[in-house]
Amino acid sequence: MYLTDYESKFRRWENYAELPSGLFFLIDESALETYLSKRTSFLKGFEATEFIRLISKEIPKSFVYEVALDISGSCKSDKEVAKVRDWLFQCKIPFDQDVYMLYDEHVIKTKWKVFVKHWDLFSWSIGISLEIVDLTCSWCLEVHHENVVTFYSMK
């Protein structure tokens, strides 16, 4: 099965009961629940594990370009959150690009714009790291539990 075969397997959700418990952070902000439910979908279980395995094989072992940002103090104020948002904007990923957030046992699909706008919500609920990629695998954004964000690309 190839990556595009998984597109029909991503599920939408309308309320917390439809989410796997590992994704409950999406409803931590009740004001965002409706917004996110319309703009995200997910894979869980075996399908998520297989998707992560397949896409991980497509991600290059080394990239030409790498830039990192320390985000350890970025949750302290709206101004700091906005600085990271601006940094993500500089990665020059089209806002309408489908992206896949690879968590330990789940995959969330959304648009780059949604990730950039709510990077803090998606990033603070990770185990060791969170990788964000698109299906071209020509770039990768990694959010480390050590509070560092690294952007890799082939350019």
XYZ file of N, CA and C in Angstrom:
465
model
N 0.841 -1.181 0.000
C 0.000 0.000 0.000
C 0.886 1.245 0.000
N 0.575 2.194 -0.847
C 1.366 3.406 -0.942
C 0.710 4.541 -0.144
N 1.462 5.606 0.090
C 0.987 6.712 0.935
C -0.345 7.294 0.480
N -0.515 7.492 -0.808
C -1.764 8.083 -1.292
C -2.962 7.170 -1.038
N -2.709 5.869 -0.866
C -3.792 4.944 -0.539
C -4.395 5.223 0.836
N -3.667 5.929 1.668
C -4.138 6.219 3.026
C -5.056 7.434 3.086
N -5.079 8.231 2.046
C -5.876 9.460 2.064
C -7.330 9.195 2.445
N -7.910 8.142 1.940
C -9.321 7.848 2.242
C -9.512 7.287 3.651
N -8.442 6.940 4.321
C -8.530 6.353 5.653
C -8.491 7.396 6.774
N -8.088 8.626 6.453
C -8.082 9.682 7.466
C -9.518 9.990 7.853
N -9.761 10.084 9.164
C -11.113 10.295 9.676
C -11.266 11.701 10.231
N -12.404 12.278 9.953
C -12.780 13.566 10.550
C -13.410 13.287 11.909
N -13.524 14.302 12.722
C -14.154 14.166 14.027
C -15.003 15.403 14.287
N -16.053 15.196 15.047
C -16.933 16.312 15.397
C -16.977 16.585 16.887
N -16.653 15.577 17.695
C -16.607 15.802 19.137
C -15.569 14.877 19.761
N -15.247 15.135 20.995
C -14.156 14.427 21.653
C -14.349 12.915 21.698
N -15.593 12.441 21.717
C -15.848 11.000 21.789
C -15.330 10.268 20.551
N -15.165 10.975 19.454
C -14.676 10.364 18.222
C -13.160 10.371 18.122
N -12.488 11.063 19.026
C -11.033 11.163 18.999
C -10.386 10.043 19.812
N -9.243 9.522 19.360
C -8.470 8.632 20.231
C -7.975 9.435 21.434
N -7.824 8.812 22.566
C -7.437 9.544 23.783
C -6.111 10.274 23.615
N -5.219 9.770 22.787
C -3.936 10.430 22.562
C -4.042 11.765 21.844
N -5.223 12.072 21.321
C -5.419 13.343 20.618
C -6.354 14.283 21.358
N -6.640 13.988 22.620
C -7.538 14.852 23.394
C -7.005 16.270 23.544
N -5.704 16.483 23.339
C -5.178 17.841 23.425
C -5.836 18.767 22.393
N -6.434 18.197 21.352
C -7.126 19.015 20.356
C -8.376 19.682 20.911
N -8.866 19.198 22.032
C -10.064 19.809 22.623
C -9.754 20.514 23.934
N -8.457 20.672 24.257
C -8.088 21.402 25.470
C -8.599 22.835 25.428
N -8.612 23.389 24.262
C -9.128 24.742 24.074
C -10.511 24.615 23.455
N -11.544 24.669 24.261
C -12.891 24.427 23.749
C -13.286 25.402 22.641
N -12.742 26.602 22.673
C -13.054 27.567 21.620
C -12.504 27.111 20.264
N -11.484 26.278 20.274
C -10.876 25.800 19.032
C -11.456 24.475 18.552
N -12.232 23.805 19.367
C -12.699 22.465 19.028
C -13.411 22.423 17.675
N -14.359 23.292 17.440
C -15.089 23.306 16.165
C -14.157 23.661 15.024
N -13.324 24.665 15.218
C -12.359 25.081 14.197
C -11.475 23.904 13.794
N -10.874 23.234 14.772
C -9.961 22.130 14.479
C -10.679 20.911 13.919
N -11.887 20.650 14.375
C -12.604 19.472 13.875
C -12.902 19.602 12.386
N -13.018 20.831 11.898
C -13.279 21.047 10.478
C -12.003 21.093 9.649
N -10.848 21.188 10.305
C -9.595 21.395 9.588
C -8.550 20.314 9.842
N -8.902 19.311 10.605
C -7.967 18.221 10.857
C -8.668 16.884 10.658
N -7.885 15.893 10.350
C -8.363 14.513 10.325
C -7.225 13.657 10.877
N -7.503 12.410 11.182
C -6.484 11.609 11.845
C -6.513 10.154 11.395
N -5.379 9.507 11.616
C -5.248 8.057 11.525
C -4.870 7.577 12.911
N -5.298 6.391 13.271
C -4.914 5.826 14.560
C -4.582 4.355 14.381
N -4.011 3.762 15.419
C -3.745 2.333 15.436
C -2.820 1.858 14.332
N -3.137 0.680 13.799
C -2.307 0.042 12.786
C -2.125 0.935 11.561
N -3.192 1.589 11.121
C -3.096 2.449 9.934
C -2.120 3.604 10.170
N -2.143 4.185 11.338
C -1.202 5.262 11.664
C 0.220 4.724 11.696
N 0.407 3.586 12.335
C 1.739 2.985 12.429
C 2.297 2.685 11.043
N 1.469 2.131 10.178
C 1.901 1.812 8.821
C 2.194 3.079 8.013
N 1.366 4.088 8.135
C 1.594 5.344 7.434
C 2.920 5.949 7.888
N 3.164 5.982 9.187
C 4.421 6.523 9.720
C 5.606 5.716 9.200
N 5.483 4.397 9.180
C 6.571 3.544 8.682
C 6.857 3.838 7.213
N 5.811 3.920 6.403
C 5.989 4.161 4.972
C 6.556 5.551 4.687
N 6.029 6.561 5.344
C 6.522 7.915 5.066
C 7.929 8.109 5.614
N 8.255 7.443 6.711
C 9.605 7.539 7.271
C 10.644 6.983 6.306
N 10.262 5.983 5.539
C 11.172 5.423 4.530
C 11.413 6.403 3.391
N 10.463 7.312 3.157
C 10.566 8.286 2.070
C 11.348 9.543 2.473
N 11.440 9.806 3.757
C 12.152 11.000 4.226
C 13.648 10.769 4.028
N 14.326 11.691 3.345
C 15.766 11.518 3.126
C 16.530 11.381 4.446
N 17.606 10.620 4.394
C 18.440 10.447 5.602
C 19.233 11.710 5.911
N 19.473 12.519 4.887
C 20.151 13.792 5.123
C 19.536 14.847 4.206
N 19.500 16.059 4.707
C 18.969 17.192 3.970
C 20.101 18.171 3.708
N 19.925 19.025 2.732
C 20.930 20.011 2.363
C 20.894 21.201 3.327
N 19.696 21.582 3.746
C 19.504 22.790 4.537
C 18.933 22.423 5.899
N 19.467 23.038 6.936
C 18.964 22.795 8.292
C 19.061 24.085 9.090
N 17.967 24.416 9.769
C 17.957 25.587 10.644
C 17.125 25.229 11.878
N 17.604 25.660 13.046
C 16.925 25.315 14.296
C 16.565 26.576 15.073
N 15.550 26.439 15.912
C 15.096 27.533 16.760
C 14.823 26.991 18.158
N 15.361 27.677 19.168
C 15.085 27.325 20.559
C 13.725 27.908 20.922
N 12.799 27.044 21.327
C 11.442 27.513 21.677
C 11.151 27.334 23.164
N 12.186 27.181 23.975
C 11.981 26.877 25.393
C 11.171 27.925 26.139
N 11.255 29.199 25.773
C 10.481 30.223 26.471
C 9.289 30.720 25.688
N 8.951 30.033 24.623
C 7.958 30.567 23.693
C 6.516 30.477 24.167
N 6.248 29.717 25.214
C 4.857 29.606 25.665
C 4.526 30.635 26.740
N 5.470 31.492 27.077
C 5.266 32.433 28.178
C 4.392 33.632 27.817
N 4.307 33.948 26.525
C 3.505 35.107 26.136
C 3.050 34.965 24.689
N 2.015 35.723 24.358
C 1.524 35.727 22.978
C 2.600 36.238 22.024
N 3.414 37.162 22.501
C 4.487 37.722 21.673
C 5.513 36.634 21.316
N 5.851 35.796 22.265
C 6.808 34.709 22.017
C 6.219 33.651 21.087
N 4.938 33.329 21.252
C 4.256 32.382 20.356
C 4.280 32.937 18.937
N 4.041 34.232 18.793
C 4.035 34.883 17.481
C 5.422 34.863 16.836
N 6.489 34.954 17.637
C 7.853 34.886 17.087
C 8.093 33.535 16.426
N 7.655 32.479 17.068
C 7.810 31.149 16.478
C 6.955 31.040 15.220
N 5.752 31.563 15.273
C 4.866 31.564 14.104
C 5.546 32.270 12.923
N 6.179 33.400 13.178
C 6.907 34.115 12.128
C 8.060 33.276 11.588
N 8.766 32.590 12.473
C 9.867 31.724 12.057
C 9.344 30.609 11.153
N 8.224 30.009 11.516
C 7.622 28.950 10.688
C 7.210 29.496 9.325
N 6.697 30.714 9.291
C 6.335 31.352 8.038
C 7.551 31.453 7.116
N 8.715 31.704 7.683
C 9.948 31.833 6.902
C 10.397 30.504 6.270
N 9.799 29.400 6.688
C 10.122 28.108 6.075
C 9.584 28.020 4.643
N 8.702 28.939 4.277
C 8.170 29.079 2.918
C 7.411 27.855 2.411
N 6.664 27.213 3.298
C 5.761 26.137 2.903
C 4.433 26.809 2.528
N 3.841 26.467 1.391
C 2.556 27.084 1.029
C 1.497 26.811 2.099
N 0.738 27.843 2.436
C -0.275 27.709 3.489
C -1.317 26.651 3.188
N -1.627 26.411 1.922
C -2.650 25.420 1.578
C -2.092 23.998 1.410
N -0.817 23.813 1.735
C -0.173 22.495 1.616
C -0.705 21.535 2.684
N -1.106 20.333 2.269
C -1.462 19.292 3.241
C -0.205 18.853 3.962
N -0.280 18.786 5.285
C 0.850 18.314 6.077
C 0.381 17.211 7.016
N 1.329 16.394 7.413
C 1.054 15.244 8.262
C 1.931 15.350 9.493
N 1.279 15.367 10.655
C 1.992 15.414 11.926
C 2.101 13.987 12.445
N 3.325 13.517 12.570
C 3.584 12.140 12.958
C 3.863 12.078 14.458
N 2.867 11.649 15.202
C 3.006 11.453 16.642
C 3.373 9.986 16.880
N 3.523 9.579 18.125
C 3.930 8.210 18.430
C 2.980 7.168 17.842
N 1.694 7.331 18.049
C 0.723 6.320 17.609
C -0.402 6.901 16.771
N -0.266 8.160 16.374
C -1.314 8.830 15.624
C -0.702 9.704 14.539
N -1.496 9.993 13.539
C -1.112 10.942 12.501
C -2.258 11.931 12.352
N -1.926 13.207 12.353
C -2.922 14.244 12.115
C -2.613 14.870 10.761
N -3.641 15.016 9.960
C -3.518 15.686 8.663
C -4.233 17.022 8.760
N -3.566 18.064 8.271
C -4.160 19.391 8.225
C -3.435 20.206 7.163
N -3.711 21.470 7.087
C -3.009 22.389 6.191
C -1.870 23.047 6.967
N -0.821 23.428 6.259
C 0.316 24.105 6.882
C -0.159 25.352 7.632
N -1.113 26.079 7.077
C -1.640 27.285 7.712
C -2.195 26.981 9.104
N -2.914 25.876 9.230
C -3.495 25.499 10.521
C -2.382 25.149 11.507
N -1.373 24.415 11.030
C -0.258 24.095 11.930
C 0.442 25.371 12.390
N 0.773 26.259 11.468
C 1.483 27.489 11.830
C 0.661 28.303 12.818
N -0.622 28.440 12.560
C -1.492 29.244 13.428
C -1.572 28.670 14.845
N -1.556 27.335 14.961
C -1.717 26.684 16.267
C -0.547 25.762 16.597
N 0.654 26.141 16.170
C 1.825 25.300 16.392
C 1.998 24.950 17.860
N 1.691 25.866 18.735
C 1.897 25.637 20.166
C 0.976 24.533 20.689
N -0.258 24.516 20.250
C -1.193 23.465 20.668
C -0.710 22.094 20.193
N -0.322 22.005 18.916
C 0.129 20.733 18.352
C 1.468 20.281 18.930
N 2.323 21.216 19.309
C 3.696 20.892 19.697
C 3.901 20.546 21.160
N 3.042 20.997 22.042
C 3.282 20.755 23.460
C 2.763 19.400 23.911
N 2.176 18.644 23.040
C 1.612 17.348 23.419
C 2.391 16.185 22.820
N 3.691 16.362 22.689
C 4.501 15.326 22.051
C 5.236 14.486 23.084
N 5.648 13.306 22.653
C 6.497 12.460 23.484
C 7.937 12.912 23.318
N 8.680 12.204 22.490
C 10.084 12.540 22.247
C 10.210 13.590 21.162
N 9.493 13.404 20.066
C 9.527 14.405 19.002
C 8.277 14.281 18.144
N 8.052 15.315 17.387
C 6.952 15.371 16.440
C 7.555 15.746 15.102
N 7.253 14.968 14.073
C 7.714 15.307 12.735
C 6.521 15.755 11.907
N 6.716 16.830 11.148
C 5.690 17.329 10.240
C 6.289 17.264 8.846
N 5.572 16.617 7.925
C 6.041 16.450 6.550
C 4.862 16.602 5.592
N 5.184 16.699 4.307
C 4.150 16.573 3.285
C 4.472 15.303 2.494
N 3.665 14.978 1.514
C 3.878 13.723 0.788
C 5.096 13.746 -0.123
N 5.658 14.925 -0.422
C 6.864 14.969 -1.244
C 8.101 14.581 -0.436
N 8.025 14.738 0.869
C 9.148 14.469 1.777
C 10.400 15.259 1.392
N 10.220 16.419 0.774
C 11.352 17.269 0.407
C 11.740 18.215 1.542
N 10.969 18.175 2.611
C 11.253 18.958 3.809
C 10.670 18.226 5.015
N 11.137 18.611 6.173
C 10.641 18.020 7.425
C 10.840 19.053 8.530
N 9.839 19.199 9.356
C 9.950 20.036 10.541
C 9.885 19.106 11.736
N 10.867 19.201 12.594
C 10.891 18.339 13.773
C 10.820 19.197 15.025
N 9.857 18.885 15.873
C 9.712 19.551 17.159
C 10.224 18.567 18.204
N 11.304 18.925 18.869
C 11.938 18.050 19.849
C 11.394 18.321 21.245
N 11.376 17.302 22.079
C 10.927 17.497 23.460
C 11.886 18.393 24.234
N 13.088 18.605 23.694
C 14.053 19.502 24.346
C 13.756 20.967 24.034
N 12.569 21.242 23.456
C 12.153 22.607 23.146
C 12.973 23.253 22.029
N 13.247 22.454 21.004
C 13.925 22.941 19.813
C 13.090 22.532 18.608
N 12.956 23.449 17.658
C 12.296 23.160 16.394
C 13.378 23.198 15.320
N 13.417 22.155 14.488
C 14.411 22.101 13.411
C 13.698 21.924 12.089
N 14.042 22.758 11.124
C 13.489 22.653 9.783
C 14.582 22.134 8.863
N 14.277 21.076 8.135
C 15.191 20.462 7.173
C 14.569 20.567 5.797
N 15.383 20.811 4.784
C 14.849 20.786 3.416
C 15.941 20.425 2.429
N 15.515 20.170 1.196
C 16.434 19.803 0.136
C 16.957 21.029 -0.606
N 16.507 22.212 -0.248
C 16.988 23.416 -0.953
C 18.170 24.059 -0.270
